[in-house]
Short mmCIF file of C-alpha atoms in Angstrom, two decimals:
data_model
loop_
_atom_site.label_atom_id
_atom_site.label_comp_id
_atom_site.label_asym_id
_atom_site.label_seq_id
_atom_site.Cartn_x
_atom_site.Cartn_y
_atom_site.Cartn_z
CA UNK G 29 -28.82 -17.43 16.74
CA UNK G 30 -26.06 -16.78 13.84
CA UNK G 31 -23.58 -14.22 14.87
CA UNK G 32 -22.68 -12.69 11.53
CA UNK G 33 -19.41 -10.96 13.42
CA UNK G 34 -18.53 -14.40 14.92
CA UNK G 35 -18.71 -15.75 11.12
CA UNK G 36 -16.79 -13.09 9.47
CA UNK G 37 -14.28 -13.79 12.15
CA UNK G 38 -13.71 -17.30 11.46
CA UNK G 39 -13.35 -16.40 7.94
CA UNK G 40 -10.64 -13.95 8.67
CA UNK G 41 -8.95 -16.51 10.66
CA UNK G 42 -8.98 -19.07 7.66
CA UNK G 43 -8.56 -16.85 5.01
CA UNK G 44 -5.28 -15.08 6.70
CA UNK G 45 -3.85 -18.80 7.91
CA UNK G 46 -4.31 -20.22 4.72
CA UNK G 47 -2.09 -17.09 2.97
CA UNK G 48 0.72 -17.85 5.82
CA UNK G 49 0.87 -21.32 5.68
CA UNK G 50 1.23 -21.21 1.55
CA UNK G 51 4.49 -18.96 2.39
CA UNK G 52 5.47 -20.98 5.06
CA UNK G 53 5.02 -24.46 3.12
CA UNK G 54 6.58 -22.55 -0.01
CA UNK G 55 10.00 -22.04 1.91
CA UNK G 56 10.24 -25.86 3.15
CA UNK G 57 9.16 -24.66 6.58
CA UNK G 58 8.34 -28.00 8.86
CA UNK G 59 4.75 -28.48 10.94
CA UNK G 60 6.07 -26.09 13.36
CA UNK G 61 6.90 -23.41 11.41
CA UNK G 62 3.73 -23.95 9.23
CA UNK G 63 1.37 -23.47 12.25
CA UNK G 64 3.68 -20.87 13.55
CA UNK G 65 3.29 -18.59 10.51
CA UNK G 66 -0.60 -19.33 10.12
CA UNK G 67 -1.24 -18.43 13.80
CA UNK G 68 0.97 -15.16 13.45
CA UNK G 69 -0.50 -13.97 10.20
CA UNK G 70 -4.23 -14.93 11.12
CA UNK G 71 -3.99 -13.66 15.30
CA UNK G 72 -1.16 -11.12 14.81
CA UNK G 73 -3.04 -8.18 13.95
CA UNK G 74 -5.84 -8.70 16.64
CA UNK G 75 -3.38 -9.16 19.27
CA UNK G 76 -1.78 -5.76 18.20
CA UNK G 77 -5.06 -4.27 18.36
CA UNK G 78 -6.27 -6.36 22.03
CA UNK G 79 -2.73 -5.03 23.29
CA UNK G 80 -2.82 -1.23 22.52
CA UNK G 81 -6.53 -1.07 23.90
CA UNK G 82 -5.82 -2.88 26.90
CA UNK G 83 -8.64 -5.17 25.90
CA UNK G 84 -7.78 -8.46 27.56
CA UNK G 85 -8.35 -11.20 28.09
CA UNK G 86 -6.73 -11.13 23.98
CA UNK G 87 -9.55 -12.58 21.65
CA UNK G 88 -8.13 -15.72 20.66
CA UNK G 89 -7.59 -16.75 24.61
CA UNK G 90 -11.38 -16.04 25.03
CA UNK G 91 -11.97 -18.22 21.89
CA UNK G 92 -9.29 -20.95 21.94
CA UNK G 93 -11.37 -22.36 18.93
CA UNK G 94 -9.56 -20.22 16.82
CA UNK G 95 -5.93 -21.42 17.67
CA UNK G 96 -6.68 -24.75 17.76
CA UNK G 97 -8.77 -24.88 14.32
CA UNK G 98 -5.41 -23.22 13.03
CA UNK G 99 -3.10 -26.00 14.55
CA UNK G 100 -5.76 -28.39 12.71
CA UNK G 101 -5.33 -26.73 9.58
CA UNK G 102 -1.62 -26.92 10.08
CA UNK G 103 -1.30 -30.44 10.38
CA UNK G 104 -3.29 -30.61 6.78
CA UNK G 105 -0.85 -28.39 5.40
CA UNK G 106 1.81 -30.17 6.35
CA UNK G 107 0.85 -33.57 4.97
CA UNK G 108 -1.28 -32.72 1.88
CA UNK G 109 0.94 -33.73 -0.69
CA UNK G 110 -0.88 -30.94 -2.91
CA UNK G 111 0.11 -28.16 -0.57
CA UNK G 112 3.56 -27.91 -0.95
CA UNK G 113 3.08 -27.14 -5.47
CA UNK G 114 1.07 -24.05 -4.18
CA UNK G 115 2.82 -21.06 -5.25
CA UNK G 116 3.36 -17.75 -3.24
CA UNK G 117 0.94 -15.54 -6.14
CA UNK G 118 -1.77 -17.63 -4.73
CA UNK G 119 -2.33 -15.75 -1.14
CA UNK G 120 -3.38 -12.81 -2.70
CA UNK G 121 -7.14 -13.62 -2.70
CA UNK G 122 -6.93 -15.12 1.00
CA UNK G 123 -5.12 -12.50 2.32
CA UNK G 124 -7.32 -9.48 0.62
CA UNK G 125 -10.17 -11.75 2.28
CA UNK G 126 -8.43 -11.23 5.98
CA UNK G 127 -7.19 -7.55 5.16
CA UNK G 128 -11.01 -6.55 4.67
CA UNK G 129 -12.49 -8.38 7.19
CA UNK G 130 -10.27 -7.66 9.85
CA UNK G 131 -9.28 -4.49 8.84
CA UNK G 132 -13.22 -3.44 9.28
CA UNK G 133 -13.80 -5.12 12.58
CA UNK G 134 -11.14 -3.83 14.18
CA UNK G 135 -12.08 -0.29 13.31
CA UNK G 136 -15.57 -1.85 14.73
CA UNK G 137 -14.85 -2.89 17.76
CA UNK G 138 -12.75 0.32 18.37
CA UNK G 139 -15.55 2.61 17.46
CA UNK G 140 -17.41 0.16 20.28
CA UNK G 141 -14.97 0.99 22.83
CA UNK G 142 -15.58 5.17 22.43
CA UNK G 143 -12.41 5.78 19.86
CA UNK G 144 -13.37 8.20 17.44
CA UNK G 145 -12.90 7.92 14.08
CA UNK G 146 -9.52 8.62 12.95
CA UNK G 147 -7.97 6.34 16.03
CA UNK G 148 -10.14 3.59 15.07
CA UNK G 149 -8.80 3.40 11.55
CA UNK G 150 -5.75 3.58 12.52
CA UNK G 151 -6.54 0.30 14.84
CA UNK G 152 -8.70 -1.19 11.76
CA UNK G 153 -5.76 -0.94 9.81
CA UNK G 154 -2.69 -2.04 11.99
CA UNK G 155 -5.72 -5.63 12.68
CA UNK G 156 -5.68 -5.83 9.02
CA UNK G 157 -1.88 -5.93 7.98
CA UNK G 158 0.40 -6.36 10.90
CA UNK G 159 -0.17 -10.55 10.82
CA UNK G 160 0.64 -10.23 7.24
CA UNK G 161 3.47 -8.02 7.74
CA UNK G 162 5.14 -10.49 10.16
CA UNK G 163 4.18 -13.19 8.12
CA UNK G 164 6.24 -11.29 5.07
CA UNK G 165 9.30 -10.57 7.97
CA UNK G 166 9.88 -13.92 9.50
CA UNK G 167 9.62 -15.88 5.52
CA UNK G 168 12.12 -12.97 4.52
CA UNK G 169 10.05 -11.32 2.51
CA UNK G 170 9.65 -7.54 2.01
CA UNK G 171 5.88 -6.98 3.90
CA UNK G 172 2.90 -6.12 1.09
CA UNK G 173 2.26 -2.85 3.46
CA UNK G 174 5.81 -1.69 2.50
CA UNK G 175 6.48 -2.48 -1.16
CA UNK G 176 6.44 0.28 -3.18
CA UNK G 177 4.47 -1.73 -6.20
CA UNK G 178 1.79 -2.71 -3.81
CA UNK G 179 -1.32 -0.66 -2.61
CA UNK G 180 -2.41 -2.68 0.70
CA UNK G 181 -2.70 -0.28 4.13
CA UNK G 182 -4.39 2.88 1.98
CA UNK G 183 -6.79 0.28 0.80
CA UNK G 184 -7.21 -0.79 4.28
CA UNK G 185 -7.79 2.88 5.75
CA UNK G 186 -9.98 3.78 2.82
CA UNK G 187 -12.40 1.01 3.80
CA UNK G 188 -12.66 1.77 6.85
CA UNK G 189 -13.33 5.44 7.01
CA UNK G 190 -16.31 4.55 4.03
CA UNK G 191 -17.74 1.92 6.18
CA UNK G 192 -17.54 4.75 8.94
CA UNK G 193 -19.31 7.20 6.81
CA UNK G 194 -21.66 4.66 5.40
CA UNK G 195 -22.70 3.90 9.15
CA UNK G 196 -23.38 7.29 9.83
CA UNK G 197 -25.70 7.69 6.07
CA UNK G 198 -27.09 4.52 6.50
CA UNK G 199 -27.95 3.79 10.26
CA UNK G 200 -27.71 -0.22 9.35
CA UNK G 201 -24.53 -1.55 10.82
CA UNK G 202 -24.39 -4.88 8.61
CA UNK G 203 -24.68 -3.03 5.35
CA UNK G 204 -22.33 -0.36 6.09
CA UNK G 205 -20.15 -3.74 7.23
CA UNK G 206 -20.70 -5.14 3.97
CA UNK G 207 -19.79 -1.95 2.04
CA UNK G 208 -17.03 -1.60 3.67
CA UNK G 209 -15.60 -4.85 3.38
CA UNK G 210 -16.43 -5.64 -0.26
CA UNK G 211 -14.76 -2.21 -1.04
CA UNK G 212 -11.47 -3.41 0.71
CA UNK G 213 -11.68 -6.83 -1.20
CA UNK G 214 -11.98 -5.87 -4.64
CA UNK G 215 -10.14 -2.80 -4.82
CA UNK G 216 -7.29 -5.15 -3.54
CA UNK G 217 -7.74 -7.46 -6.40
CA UNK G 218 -8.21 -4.87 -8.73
CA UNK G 219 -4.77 -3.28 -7.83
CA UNK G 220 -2.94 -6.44 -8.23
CA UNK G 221 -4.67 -7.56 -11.34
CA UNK G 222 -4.12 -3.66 -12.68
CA UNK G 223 -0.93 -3.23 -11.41
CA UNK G 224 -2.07 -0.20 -10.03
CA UNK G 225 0.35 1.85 -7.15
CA UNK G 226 0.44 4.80 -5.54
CA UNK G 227 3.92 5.99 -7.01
CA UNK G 228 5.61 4.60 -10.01
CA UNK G 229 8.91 4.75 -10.88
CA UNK G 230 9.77 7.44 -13.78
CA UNK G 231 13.48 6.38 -14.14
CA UNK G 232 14.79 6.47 -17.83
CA UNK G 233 17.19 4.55 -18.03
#
């Protein structure tokens, strides 16, 4: 039977590995540090989330297929000559792909486990951007989540709390997923492509 949660997972997973390893392959990292850096930014987040709920065993253990399809896609990375011409501007689609979907099934499976609302956007959120925040840390980067010229967690919390109410309107679970999601996506896009930020600097000189 397909598991549309299962699917959306794996495409989290590739989506956020494929923004890490561009950094990592972008600052001469070796095989290592290119699977270290996908598995980080694609499992970090869930792991955050697994850890704070006490939900263990930690998702990824339970489904080693993830880990392992990351150390495949690592070894690709690594010796695909085209790879290493693949410039940093391009994770910005991948990763908008992993902040949605992960964002909205972590608030998911916390609403699951009897959180109310508020807590489990708060857990959507910190699934959606802490692998790309440590990701941004360990390639010395300043994290999307805290640049001033980037809108990324309020996109993130947003989503969540309209897939929430859409939920409650809409009684159907995979189109308030949907919603949800495709809200986080393109509104991420959108602010990049707009430049649009919450605050903007009103210096004069």
């Amino acid at each position: 039977m397909f598991d549309i949660i299962y699917t959306l997972e794996m495409i989290g997973v590739v989506a956020f590995a494929i923004s890490g390893m561009i950094v990592a392959r972008s600052k001469n990292m070796d095989p290592v540090g290119i699977f270290a850096i996908g598995f980080i930014t694609a499992l970090g987040g869930g792991t955050l989330r697994d850890l704070i709920m006490d939900n263990h065993p930690l998702y990824w253990i339970k489904h080693q297929e993830q880990p392992i399809l990351i150390l495949a896609m690592a070894i690709v990375f690594s010796y695909w000559s085209r790879a290493h011409s693949l410039k940093e501007s391009r994770i910005v689609f991948p990763d908008a792909i992993g902040l949605g979907i992960f964002s909205i099934l972590g608030a998911q499976l916390a609403l699951d486990l009897g959180h109310s609302w508020f807590i489990a956007s708060m857990l959507g959120v910190m699934t959606g951007c802490f692998g790309g925040a440590l990701r941004d840390t360990l390639c010395n980067e300043v994290p999307f989540i805290f640049r001033k010229d980037q809108i990324y967690a309020s996109i993130a919390f947003a989503g969540c709390w309209l897939y929430f109410v859409c939920q409650w309107f809409l009684e159907s679970e995979s189109i308030a997923l949907t919603i949800g999601l495709l809200f986080i996506v393109t509104v991420r896009m959108l602010a990049v492509r707009f430049d649009i930020r919450l605050q903007r600097d009103h210096s004069t000189g």
